[in-house]
Coordinates of C-alpha atoms and ligand atoms in Angstrom, one line a residue:
M786 CA -24.4 -81.7 -31.3
T787 CA -25.9 -78.2 -30.5
K788 CA -27.4 -77.3 -33.8
L789 CA -30.1 -75.1 -32.2
L790 CA -27.3 -73.0 -31.1
S791 CA -25.9 -72.5 -34.5
L792 CA -29.4 -72.2 -35.9
R793 CA -30.0 -69.4 -33.4
L794 CA -26.7 -67.8 -34.3
S795 CA -27.7 -67.9 -38.1
I796 CA -31.2 -66.4 -37.4
G797 CA -29.4 -63.7 -35.4
Y798 CA -27.0 -63.1 -38.1
L799 CA -29.8 -62.9 -40.8
V800 CA -31.9 -60.7 -38.7
A801 CA -29.1 -58.3 -37.8
A802 CA -28.1 -58.4 -41.7
A803 CA -31.7 -57.8 -42.7
A804 CA -32.1 -54.8 -40.4
A805 CA -28.8 -53.3 -41.6
A806 CA -29.9 -53.7 -45.1
G807 CA -33.3 -52.2 -44.2
C808 CA -35.3 -55.1 -45.6
A809 CA -37.9 -57.4 -43.7
K810 CA -37.2 -60.0 -41.4
Q811 CA -36.5 -63.4 -42.9
P812 CA -39.2 -65.9 -41.9
A813 CA -37.5 -68.7 -39.7
E814 CA -39.4 -71.4 -41.8
K815 CA -37.4 -70.4 -44.9
L816 CA -34.3 -71.2 -43.0
D817 CA -35.5 -74.7 -42.2
E818 CA -35.8 -75.7 -45.7
T819 CA -32.4 -74.6 -46.7
R820 CA -30.6 -75.4 -43.5
S821 CA -27.3 -77.5 -43.8
T822 CA -27.3 -78.8 -40.3
V823 CA -28.3 -82.2 -39.7
A824 CA -30.2 -84.0 -36.9
D825 CA -28.4 -86.1 -34.1
L826 CA -31.1 -88.8 -34.5
A827 CA -33.9 -89.7 -37.0
L828 CA -36.3 -92.4 -36.2
R829 CA -38.0 -93.3 -39.6
N830 CA -40.5 -95.8 -41.0
G831 CA -42.6 -95.5 -37.8
A832 CA -46.3 -95.2 -37.0
I833 CA -46.0 -91.7 -35.1
Y834 CA -49.1 -90.7 -33.4
T835 CA -48.0 -87.1 -33.0
V836 CA -51.1 -85.8 -30.9
D837 CA -51.0 -82.5 -32.7
G838 CA -54.2 -80.7 -33.2
A839 CA -55.1 -82.7 -36.2
R840 CA -54.2 -85.8 -34.5
S841 CA -51.8 -86.6 -37.6
W842 CA -49.6 -89.4 -38.0
A843 CA -45.8 -89.1 -39.3
E844 CA -43.3 -91.6 -40.5
T845 CA -40.2 -89.9 -39.6
I846 CA -39.2 -87.6 -36.6
A847 CA -35.7 -85.9 -36.4
I848 CA -34.2 -84.8 -33.2
D849 CA -31.4 -82.3 -32.6
D850 CA -30.1 -81.2 -29.3
G851 CA -33.0 -82.7 -27.4
R852 CA -35.6 -80.8 -29.6
I853 CA -37.7 -82.1 -32.4
V854 CA -36.7 -80.6 -35.7
Y855 CA -38.6 -82.5 -38.1
V856 CA -41.8 -84.5 -38.0
G857 CA -43.3 -85.9 -41.4
N858 CA -43.0 -88.3 -44.1
D859 CA -39.7 -90.1 -44.9
A860 CA -39.0 -88.2 -48.0
G861 CA -39.2 -85.0 -46.3
A862 CA -36.6 -85.9 -43.7
K863 CA -33.7 -86.1 -46.1
N864 CA -32.5 -82.5 -45.4
Y865 CA -32.0 -83.5 -41.8
I866 CA -30.1 -86.6 -42.3
G867 CA -26.3 -86.3 -42.6
P868 CA -23.2 -88.5 -42.0
Q869 CA -23.5 -88.1 -38.3
T870 CA -27.1 -88.7 -37.8
Q871 CA -28.1 -91.8 -36.0
V872 CA -30.7 -93.3 -38.2
V873 CA -33.1 -95.8 -36.7
D874 CA -35.5 -98.0 -38.7
L875 CA -38.8 -98.2 -36.6
E876 CA -40.1 -101.0 -38.8
G877 CA -43.5 -99.6 -38.6
R878 CA -43.6 -99.5 -34.7
M879 CA -45.9 -97.1 -33.0
V880 CA -44.4 -93.9 -31.3
L881 CA -46.3 -91.8 -28.7
P882 CA -45.3 -88.4 -27.1
G883 CA -43.8 -89.1 -23.6
M884 CA -46.8 -89.6 -21.4
Q885 CA -47.4 -87.5 -18.1
D886 CA -48.9 -88.5 -15.1
V887 CA -50.8 -85.6 -13.3
H888 CA -51.3 -87.1 -9.9
I889 CA -48.7 -89.4 -8.5
H890 CA -46.4 -89.7 -5.4
P891 CA -43.0 -90.6 -6.8
I892 CA -41.0 -90.1 -3.5
S893 CA -43.2 -91.7 -1.0
G894 CA -44.0 -94.5 -3.5
G895 CA -40.4 -95.1 -4.2
I896 CA -39.7 -95.3 -0.5
E897 CA -42.6 -97.7 0.2
A898 CA -41.4 -100.0 -2.7
N899 CA -37.9 -100.0 -1.2
G900 CA -39.3 -100.8 2.2
C901 CA -41.9 -103.4 3.2
D902 CA -44.0 -103.4 0.1
L903 CA -47.2 -105.2 0.2
N904 CA -48.4 -104.3 -3.2
A905 CA -47.9 -107.5 -4.8
A906 CA -49.6 -109.5 -1.9
T907 CA -53.3 -110.3 -2.4
N908 CA -54.6 -111.5 0.8
V909 CA -54.2 -111.3 4.5
E910 CA -52.0 -114.3 4.8
E911 CA -49.7 -113.1 2.1
Y912 CA -49.5 -109.7 3.8
V913 CA -48.3 -111.2 7.1
A914 CA -45.7 -113.6 5.2
T915 CA -44.5 -110.4 3.4
I916 CA -43.9 -108.5 6.8
K917 CA -42.2 -111.6 8.4
K918 CA -39.9 -112.1 5.4
Y919 CA -39.0 -108.2 5.4
A920 CA -38.6 -108.2 9.2
D921 CA -36.1 -111.4 9.0
E922 CA -34.2 -109.6 6.1
H923 CA -33.7 -106.4 8.0
P924 CA -32.9 -107.2 11.3
N925 CA -31.2 -104.0 12.0
E926 CA -34.2 -101.7 11.2
T927 CA -35.5 -100.2 14.4
W928 CA -38.9 -99.4 12.9
I929 CA -40.4 -101.3 9.9
K930 CA -42.1 -99.0 7.4
G931 CA -43.9 -99.7 4.2
G932 CA -47.3 -100.0 2.7
G933 CA -49.4 -101.1 -0.1
W934 CA -52.0 -103.2 1.5
A935 CA -55.9 -102.9 0.5
M936 CA -58.5 -102.5 2.8
S937 CA -60.7 -104.9 0.7
A938 CA -58.4 -107.7 1.6
F939 CA -59.7 -107.8 5.1
G940 CA -63.2 -108.3 3.9
P941 CA -66.3 -106.4 4.0
G942 CA -66.6 -104.2 7.0
A943 CA -63.4 -105.6 8.6
L944 CA -60.5 -103.6 9.6
A945 CA -56.7 -104.2 9.7
R946 CA -55.8 -105.5 13.3
K947 CA -52.4 -105.3 15.2
E948 CA -52.4 -108.8 16.5
L949 CA -51.7 -110.0 12.9
I950 CA -48.4 -108.1 12.8
D951 CA -47.8 -108.9 16.5
A952 CA -47.7 -112.6 15.6
V953 CA -44.7 -112.2 13.4
V954 CA -43.1 -108.8 14.6
P955 CA -43.4 -108.5 18.4
D956 CA -40.3 -106.7 19.2
R957 CA -40.0 -103.6 17.2
P958 CA -42.8 -101.1 15.8
V959 CA -44.4 -101.6 12.3
I960 CA -46.4 -99.2 10.6
L961 CA -47.9 -99.9 7.0
W962 CA -49.9 -97.5 4.9
S963 CA -52.9 -98.7 3.0
R964 CA -52.8 -98.5 -0.6
D965 CA -54.8 -95.5 -0.9
G966 CA -52.8 -93.7 1.9
H967 CA -55.5 -93.0 4.2
T968 CA -55.1 -95.7 6.9
V969 CA -52.1 -96.9 8.8
W970 CA -51.9 -100.5 10.0
A971 CA -49.7 -100.6 13.1
N972 CA -48.5 -103.3 15.6
S973 CA -48.7 -103.0 19.4
K974 CA -45.2 -101.9 19.6
A975 CA -46.0 -98.8 17.3
L976 CA -49.0 -98.0 19.2
E977 CA -47.0 -98.1 22.4
A978 CA -44.3 -95.9 20.7
A979 CA -46.9 -93.2 20.1
G980 CA -48.5 -93.6 23.5
I981 CA -52.0 -94.5 22.0
T982 CA -54.1 -96.2 24.4
K983 CA -58.0 -96.6 24.9
D984 CA -57.9 -93.2 26.8
T985 CA -56.4 -91.3 23.7
P986 CA -59.0 -89.2 22.1
D987 CA -59.3 -89.1 18.2
P988 CA -57.5 -86.2 16.6
P989 CA -59.8 -83.6 14.9
D990 CA -59.0 -85.0 11.3
G991 CA -59.0 -88.8 12.0
R992 CA -60.1 -91.8 13.8
I993 CA -58.4 -94.4 16.0
D994 CA -60.4 -97.6 15.2
R995 CA -61.2 -99.4 18.6
D996 CA -62.6 -102.6 19.7
P997 CA -66.3 -102.2 20.2
K998 CA -66.2 -104.0 23.7
S999 CA -63.1 -103.1 25.2
G1000 CA -62.4 -99.6 23.5
E1001 CA -58.8 -100.7 22.9
P1002 CA -57.2 -99.4 19.8
I1003 CA -57.2 -102.3 17.3
G1004 CA -54.2 -101.2 15.1
S1005 CA -56.1 -99.4 12.4
L1006 CA -55.7 -95.5 12.2
Q1007 CA -57.7 -93.4 9.9
E1008 CA -56.5 -90.3 8.2
G1009 CA -54.9 -87.7 10.8
A1010 CA -54.8 -90.6 13.3
G1011 CA -52.1 -92.4 11.3
G1012 CA -49.8 -89.4 11.8
L1013 CA -49.9 -89.9 15.7
V1014 CA -47.8 -93.2 15.0
A1015 CA -46.1 -91.9 11.9
E1016 CA -44.7 -88.9 13.5
K1017 CA -42.7 -91.1 16.1
A1018 CA -40.9 -93.0 13.4
P1019 CA -37.4 -92.1 12.6
P1020 CA -37.7 -89.6 9.7
D1021 CA -37.0 -90.5 6.1
T1022 CA -33.4 -89.5 5.3
D1023 CA -32.1 -87.7 2.2
A1024 CA -30.5 -91.1 1.2
T1025 CA -33.8 -93.0 1.6
R1026 CA -35.7 -90.1 -0.4
D1027 CA -33.3 -90.1 -3.2
A1028 CA -33.3 -93.9 -3.4
G1029 CA -37.2 -93.8 -3.5
L1030 CA -37.1 -91.1 -6.3
R1031 CA -34.6 -93.0 -8.2
Y1032 CA -36.9 -96.3 -8.2
A1033 CA -39.8 -94.2 -9.2
V1034 CA -38.0 -92.3 -12.2
K1035 CA -36.7 -95.6 -13.5
M1036 CA -40.2 -97.2 -13.4
L1037 CA -41.8 -94.2 -14.9
N1038 CA -39.3 -94.0 -17.8
R1039 CA -39.9 -97.8 -18.3
Y1040 CA -43.6 -97.0 -18.7
G1041 CA -42.8 -94.2 -21.1
I1042 CA -43.6 -91.5 -18.9
T1043 CA -41.5 -88.3 -19.1
G1044 CA -43.4 -85.9 -17.0
V1045 CA -45.2 -86.0 -13.6
Q1046 CA -47.2 -84.0 -11.2
D1047 CA -46.1 -85.0 -7.6
A1048 CA -49.5 -84.7 -5.8
S1049 CA -47.8 -83.7 -2.5
V1050 CA -44.4 -82.1 -1.9
N1051 CA -42.6 -80.6 1.1
E1052 CA -39.3 -78.8 1.2
E1053 CA -37.4 -81.9 1.7
D1054 CA -39.1 -83.6 -1.5
L1055 CA -38.4 -80.6 -3.5
K1056 CA -34.7 -80.7 -2.3
A1057 CA -34.6 -84.3 -3.4
Y1058 CA -35.7 -83.5 -6.8
H1059 CA -33.0 -80.9 -7.4
R1060 CA -30.4 -83.2 -5.9
L1061 CA -31.3 -85.8 -8.7
D1062 CA -31.7 -83.2 -11.3
D1063 CA -28.4 -81.8 -10.5
A1064 CA -26.8 -85.2 -10.8
G1065 CA -28.4 -85.7 -14.2
E1066 CA -30.7 -88.4 -13.0
L1067 CA -34.1 -86.7 -13.0
T1068 CA -35.2 -87.9 -16.5
L1069 CA -38.5 -86.5 -16.2
R1070 CA -40.0 -83.1 -15.7
V1071 CA -41.8 -82.5 -12.3
V1072 CA -44.6 -80.2 -11.3
G1073 CA -44.5 -80.2 -7.4
S1074 CA -47.8 -79.5 -5.6
I1075 CA -46.8 -78.0 -2.4
W1076 CA -48.9 -79.4 0.5
W1077 CA -51.4 -77.1 2.1
E1078 CA -51.3 -77.5 5.9
R1079 CA -54.8 -77.5 7.8
E1080 CA -53.9 -75.5 10.6
P1081 CA -52.1 -72.2 9.6
G1082 CA -54.8 -71.1 7.0
L1083 CA -53.9 -68.2 4.8
A1084 CA -50.8 -67.2 6.8
Q1085 CA -49.0 -70.1 5.2
I1086 CA -49.1 -68.5 1.7
E1087 CA -46.0 -66.3 2.2
G1088 CA -43.9 -69.5 3.0
I1089 CA -45.3 -71.3 0.0
K1090 CA -44.4 -68.4 -2.2
N1091 CA -40.7 -68.6 -0.9
L1092 CA -40.7 -72.4 -1.7
R1093 CA -41.8 -71.6 -5.2
S1094 CA -39.1 -69.1 -5.8
E1095 CA -36.5 -71.2 -4.1
Y1096 CA -37.3 -74.5 -5.8
T1097 CA -38.4 -73.7 -9.3
G1098 CA -35.8 -74.2 -12.0
G1099 CA -34.1 -77.0 -13.9
R1100 CA -36.7 -79.6 -14.5
I1101 CA -38.9 -78.5 -11.5
D1102 CA -41.8 -76.3 -11.3
A1103 CA -42.9 -75.5 -7.8
G1104 CA -45.8 -73.4 -8.7
T1105 CA -48.7 -75.7 -7.6
V1106 CA -50.6 -75.9 -4.3
K1107 CA -52.2 -79.2 -3.2
I1108 CA -55.5 -78.8 -1.2
M1109 CA -56.9 -81.9 0.2
Q1110 CA -60.6 -81.2 0.6
D1111 CA -61.8 -84.5 1.8
G1112 CA -60.9 -88.0 2.6
V1113 CA -62.2 -91.2 0.9
M1114 CA -65.5 -93.2 0.6
E1115 CA -64.4 -96.2 2.2
N1116 CA -64.0 -94.8 5.6
Y1117 CA -67.0 -92.2 5.1
T1118 CA -64.7 -89.3 5.1
A1119 CA -65.1 -88.1 1.5
V1120 CA -67.6 -85.1 1.7
V1121 CA -71.0 -86.2 0.0
L1122 CA -74.1 -84.2 -0.7
E1123 CA -76.3 -87.1 0.4
P1124 CA -75.6 -88.7 3.7
Y1125 CA -74.0 -92.1 3.7
K1126 CA -76.3 -95.0 4.4
L1127 CA -74.9 -96.4 7.7
P1128 CA -77.1 -98.6 10.0
G1129 CA -77.7 -96.3 13.2
K1130 CA -76.0 -93.5 12.1
K1131 CA -77.5 -90.4 10.8
D1132 CA -76.2 -87.4 8.6
V1133 CA -72.7 -88.7 8.2
R1134 CA -71.6 -86.5 5.1
G1135 CA -67.7 -86.7 5.6
I1136 CA -65.2 -84.5 6.7
P1137 CA -64.3 -81.2 4.8
M1138 CA -60.6 -80.7 5.4
V1139 CA -60.7 -76.9 4.8
E1140 CA -63.8 -75.1 5.9
P1141 CA -65.5 -73.8 2.3
E1142 CA -65.4 -70.3 3.1
L1143 CA -61.7 -70.3 4.0
L1144 CA -61.3 -72.6 1.0
K1145 CA -62.8 -69.7 -1.3
Q1146 CA -60.4 -67.2 0.4
A1147 CA -57.4 -69.4 0.0
V1148 CA -58.0 -70.2 -3.6
T1149 CA -58.7 -66.6 -4.4
K1150 CA -55.5 -65.5 -2.9
L1151 CA -53.4 -68.3 -4.4
D1152 CA -54.9 -67.8 -7.8
A1153 CA -54.0 -64.0 -7.6
E1154 CA -50.5 -65.0 -6.6
G1155 CA -50.1 -67.1 -9.8
F1156 CA -50.3 -70.5 -8.2
Q1157 CA -52.1 -73.4 -9.9
V1158 CA -54.4 -75.2 -7.3
H1159 CA -54.4 -79.0 -7.3
F1160 CA -57.5 -80.3 -5.3
H1161 CA -58.2 -83.7 -3.8
A1162 CA -61.8 -84.1 -4.0
I1163 CA -63.6 -87.5 -3.9
G1164 CA -67.2 -86.9 -2.8
D1165 CA -69.8 -84.7 -4.9
G1166 CA -69.7 -82.4 -1.9
A1167 CA -66.0 -81.7 -1.9
V1168 CA -66.0 -81.4 -5.7
R1169 CA -68.6 -78.8 -5.3
Q1170 CA -66.8 -77.0 -2.7
A1171 CA -63.7 -77.0 -4.8
L1172 CA -65.6 -75.6 -7.8
D1173 CA -67.1 -73.0 -5.7
A1174 CA -63.7 -71.9 -4.5
V1175 CA -62.6 -71.6 -8.2
E1176 CA -65.7 -69.7 -9.0
A1177 CA -65.1 -67.1 -6.2
A1178 CA -61.4 -66.8 -7.5
R1179 CA -62.7 -66.2 -10.9
A1180 CA -65.1 -63.5 -9.7
A1181 CA -62.4 -61.7 -7.9
N1182 CA -59.5 -62.0 -10.1
G1183 CA -61.0 -62.5 -13.6
N1184 CA -59.5 -65.4 -15.8
L1185 CA -55.7 -65.7 -15.0
G1186 CA -55.5 -68.9 -17.0
H1187 CA -54.1 -71.1 -14.2
R1188 CA -55.0 -74.8 -14.7
H1189 CA -56.6 -75.5 -11.6
H1190 CA -57.7 -79.1 -11.4
I1191 CA -59.5 -81.6 -9.3
S1192 CA -58.1 -84.9 -8.7
H1193 CA -60.1 -88.2 -8.0
I1194 CA -63.7 -86.8 -8.7
Q1195 CA -65.2 -90.2 -7.9
L1196 CA -68.6 -88.4 -7.6
I1197 CA -69.5 -85.3 -9.8
H1198 CA -73.2 -84.2 -9.5
P1199 CA -74.6 -83.4 -12.9
D1200 CA -75.2 -80.0 -11.9
D1201 CA -71.4 -79.5 -11.5
Q1202 CA -70.2 -81.4 -14.6
P1203 CA -70.6 -78.4 -16.8
R1204 CA -68.6 -76.1 -14.6
F1205 CA -65.5 -77.6 -15.1
R1206 CA -65.4 -76.3 -18.7
K1207 CA -67.0 -73.1 -17.7
L1208 CA -64.4 -72.4 -15.0
G1209 CA -61.5 -73.8 -16.9
V1210 CA -60.9 -76.4 -14.3
V1211 CA -59.3 -79.7 -15.5
A1212 CA -61.0 -83.1 -14.7
N1213 CA -58.0 -85.1 -13.2
F1214 CA -59.2 -88.7 -13.2
Q1215 CA -57.4 -91.8 -12.0
P1216 CA -58.9 -94.1 -14.6
L1217 CA -57.8 -97.3 -13.0
W1218 CA -60.4 -96.9 -10.4
A1219 CA -63.2 -96.9 -12.9
Y1220 CA -64.5 -100.5 -12.9
A1221 CA -66.6 -102.5 -10.5
D1222 CA -63.7 -103.8 -7.9
D1223 CA -64.1 -104.5 -4.4
Y1224 CA -63.8 -100.9 -3.3
I1225 CA -66.9 -100.0 -5.7
T1226 CA -69.0 -103.1 -5.0
E1227 CA -68.3 -103.6 -1.3
L1228 CA -67.1 -100.3 0.1
T1229 CA -68.8 -97.7 -1.9
L1230 CA -72.1 -98.9 -3.4
P1231 CA -73.6 -100.3 -0.3
F1232 CA -73.2 -96.7 1.3
I1233 CA -74.5 -94.4 -1.3
S1234 CA -78.1 -94.1 -2.9
K1235 CA -79.0 -94.9 -6.4
E1236 CA -78.6 -91.3 -7.8
P1237 CA -75.2 -90.6 -6.8
A1238 CA -74.1 -94.2 -8.0
S1239 CA -75.3 -93.2 -11.4
Y1240 CA -72.5 -90.6 -11.5
L1241 CA -69.3 -92.6 -10.3
Y1242 CA -66.2 -91.7 -12.4
P1243 CA -68.1 -89.9 -15.2
I1244 CA -65.2 -89.9 -17.5
A1245 CA -67.1 -89.9 -20.8
S1246 CA -69.8 -87.5 -19.5
M1247 CA -66.8 -85.0 -18.6
E1248 CA -65.4 -85.5 -22.1
R1249 CA -68.7 -84.5 -23.7
S1250 CA -69.0 -81.5 -21.4
G1251 CA -66.1 -80.2 -23.2
A1252 CA -63.9 -80.1 -20.0
V1253 CA -60.1 -81.1 -20.3
V1254 CA -59.7 -84.4 -19.1
A1255 CA -56.3 -85.7 -17.7
F1256 CA -55.3 -88.7 -16.2
G1257 CA -53.0 -89.8 -13.4
S1258 CA -52.3 -92.9 -11.4
D1259 CA -52.2 -91.9 -7.7
W1260 CA -49.2 -94.4 -7.7
S1261 CA -48.5 -96.1 -5.2
V1262 CA -52.0 -96.2 -4.5
S1263 CA -52.6 -97.9 -7.8
S1264 CA -50.4 -99.2 -10.7
A1265 CA -48.5 -96.4 -12.6
N1266 CA -48.8 -98.2 -15.9
P1267 CA -50.6 -95.9 -18.2
F1268 CA -51.6 -98.6 -20.5
E1269 CA -53.6 -100.5 -17.7
E1270 CA -55.2 -97.1 -16.9
M1271 CA -55.9 -96.5 -20.5
E1272 CA -57.5 -99.9 -21.0
T1273 CA -59.8 -99.3 -18.0
A1274 CA -61.0 -96.1 -19.1
I1275 CA -61.8 -97.7 -22.4
T1276 CA -63.4 -100.9 -21.2
R1277 CA -64.6 -100.1 -17.6
M1278 CA -63.2 -103.4 -16.9
D1279 CA -60.4 -104.9 -14.6
A1280 CA -57.3 -104.5 -17.0
V1281 CA -55.3 -107.1 -15.5
G1282 CA -57.5 -109.6 -13.7
K1283 CA -60.2 -111.9 -14.9
P1284 CA -62.4 -110.5 -17.8
T1285 CA -65.8 -108.9 -16.4
T1286 CA -68.6 -107.0 -17.9
P1287 CA -68.0 -103.3 -18.5
W1288 CA -69.3 -101.2 -15.5
M1289 CA -71.3 -98.2 -16.5
P1290 CA -70.4 -98.8 -20.2
E1291 CA -71.9 -95.5 -21.1
E1292 CA -68.9 -93.9 -19.4
R1293 CA -66.3 -95.9 -21.6
I1294 CA -64.2 -93.2 -23.6
G1295 CA -62.3 -93.9 -26.9
L1296 CA -58.7 -94.6 -27.4
P1297 CA -57.8 -91.1 -28.8
E1298 CA -59.2 -89.6 -25.8
A1299 CA -57.3 -91.8 -23.4
L1300 CA -54.2 -91.1 -25.2
A1301 CA -54.9 -87.3 -25.2
A1302 CA -55.5 -87.4 -21.4
F1303 CA -51.9 -88.8 -20.9
T1304 CA -50.3 -86.6 -23.4
I1305 CA -51.5 -83.1 -24.5
N1306 CA -54.0 -82.8 -21.9
A1307 CA -51.5 -83.7 -19.2
A1308 CA -49.0 -81.4 -20.7
Y1309 CA -51.6 -78.6 -20.4
T1310 CA -52.3 -79.6 -16.8
N1311 CA -48.6 -79.5 -16.2
R1312 CA -48.4 -75.9 -17.7
D1313 CA -45.8 -77.3 -20.3
E1314 CA -48.1 -77.8 -23.4
R1315 CA -45.6 -75.4 -25.3
N1316 CA -42.8 -77.8 -24.8
T1317 CA -44.3 -81.2 -24.5
G1318 CA -47.5 -83.3 -25.0
S1319 CA -47.1 -83.8 -28.6
L1320 CA -44.5 -84.5 -31.2
E1321 CA -44.2 -81.2 -33.0
V1322 CA -41.3 -79.2 -34.4
G1323 CA -39.7 -77.1 -31.6
K1324 CA -40.9 -79.3 -28.7
R1325 CA -38.8 -81.4 -26.5
A1326 CA -38.0 -84.8 -27.9
N1327 CA -39.8 -86.9 -25.3
L1328 CA -41.2 -90.1 -26.8
A1329 CA -41.9 -93.6 -26.4
V1330 CA -41.5 -96.5 -29.0
L1331 CA -44.1 -99.3 -28.4
D1332 CA -44.1 -103.0 -29.1
R1333 CA -47.5 -102.8 -30.7
N1334 CA -49.9 -100.1 -32.4
L1335 CA -52.7 -99.5 -30.0
F1336 CA -55.1 -98.8 -32.9
E1337 CA -54.6 -102.2 -34.3
I1338 CA -55.3 -104.4 -31.2
A1339 CA -58.3 -105.3 -29.0
P1340 CA -58.9 -102.7 -26.2
T1341 CA -58.4 -105.7 -23.8
E1342 CA -54.8 -106.1 -25.0
I1343 CA -53.8 -102.3 -24.4
S1344 CA -52.5 -103.4 -20.8
D1345 CA -50.1 -105.8 -22.2
T1346 CA -48.3 -103.1 -24.2
K1347 CA -44.7 -102.7 -23.4
V1348 CA -42.4 -99.7 -24.1
L1349 CA -39.4 -100.7 -26.0
V1350 CA -37.6 -97.3 -25.9
T1351 CA -38.1 -94.0 -24.0
L1352 CA -36.4 -90.8 -25.0
F1353 CA -36.2 -87.8 -22.7
E1354 CA -35.0 -84.6 -24.1
G1355 CA -33.6 -86.7 -27.1
R1356 CA -31.6 -89.0 -24.7
T1357 CA -32.6 -92.7 -24.2
V1358 CA -33.7 -93.2 -20.9
H1359 CA -35.2 -96.8 -21.2
G1360 CA -34.4 -99.6 -23.6
D1361 CA -32.0 -99.5 -26.5
L1362 CA -32.7 -97.9 -29.9
G1363 CA -29.8 -100.2 -31.4
A1364 CA -31.7 -103.2 -30.5
L1365 CA -34.9 -102.3 -32.2
Ligands
ZN1905 ZN1 -52.7 -88.9 -4.1

């Protein structure tokens, strides 16, 4: 039912009548008290955590035409319930605002999940078995593509090698992206197809790993070197992209997620989002971060403006630009203030992807043009470069209120921590990474000194600094399950594996902060907090009904939480209200 329309009409009538009568405009709240219209749906007898300014709880929420028309106690809901209202008894279950993931790769992640997916495998033997099984099941695929392997599975200091894949797929090219998206594992056929030999020089933005004795490429390609083989593979088709996106949307709705920021989109991705939106299948809102190319510099801004105007609409906001400022710690491409501790190598401080002075100019121009900038910065050096760029934009343009944000932020130097709040930059953490896993203990800590090790993923410090802290998963780099991510932020322990001891316990945060980072703060980061991020009258009816009350369980149980029902714009997109 479109009660909002009739409400709007009646307000319009009243205002016109009031104007005609020469009296004051009727306040809209008065209308709500006496309205005769009823809601489509009322969820009553719940533990509704609204995430409004006071973090208040409610018992009942009434929804009409995709928007929230009432939030409060059961008694007050009676004016909104009529014969046509579907009334659901929540039997005390907890309800959250639909969550938002502010750094995720839905399309590529979905394509990967639909391809040769190694995410569920945990060691090299399982990787090889999975590759073989996929190859056997897909005899007609001329190239095998996929990903989801972890560098740590190969052991400390060891790299992925082509021979492992050659043993099971000798006849066609195979390329597999690492879980973090920074390395390609290729077999001999793929290297051959790309013409990569021991004479091929490293590209400026990457590294071809080689056998130290023979100089032969071993099948592990870092950063931009991965592109040398990937660009030879048959491109993804519209159908592959749509199928990948469908997979991701379904998965995210299942987790209670109703909004995302895609951390890297190109024109083909934006088209895929619109195709699904036009078909009524895009059951979440999307901010697309348009990828900043390394080569063209400022000249690309006109093209980015065109993409924004062409593809912003429906449930898609294409007003963000993604600038990748460094690489990752594991292969020493993250830009760090203090050189990496590497035997025999001096002064390795990572690779800035955009020269810092150009970065200042780019961010200043993008800010003036109304763009939000989404930075990738992992090392403390890259974080500082990103903050310096926003500071330059502020000096030139004043505060234009854009929610620039820095993702990953593995190391934030204490001098830079207060600058997020000062410059209005959102701290965009991937909290699932904030515990002592192999990446930390084997691939990070041995290569950095004590001081930077004391400010790894400083989530609580950033909360205390007053910065807006928002969370994202970086799926398919890691799980997109927000309950696993929240548990890790709260415990600083592995949310799904064996119990460990909290790592850097002083950086643990509380449940309300973790929830805010996935709801109202994520909505703010997605420039949609007027419409989403909390359960308040007038906002979109995006919400998740949980199987347990997060405030009544041990923190280590948070990751076990299941979402029973997800509503997006008032519509059930996961689960069944009738089965509650
Ligand atoms: Zn990412």
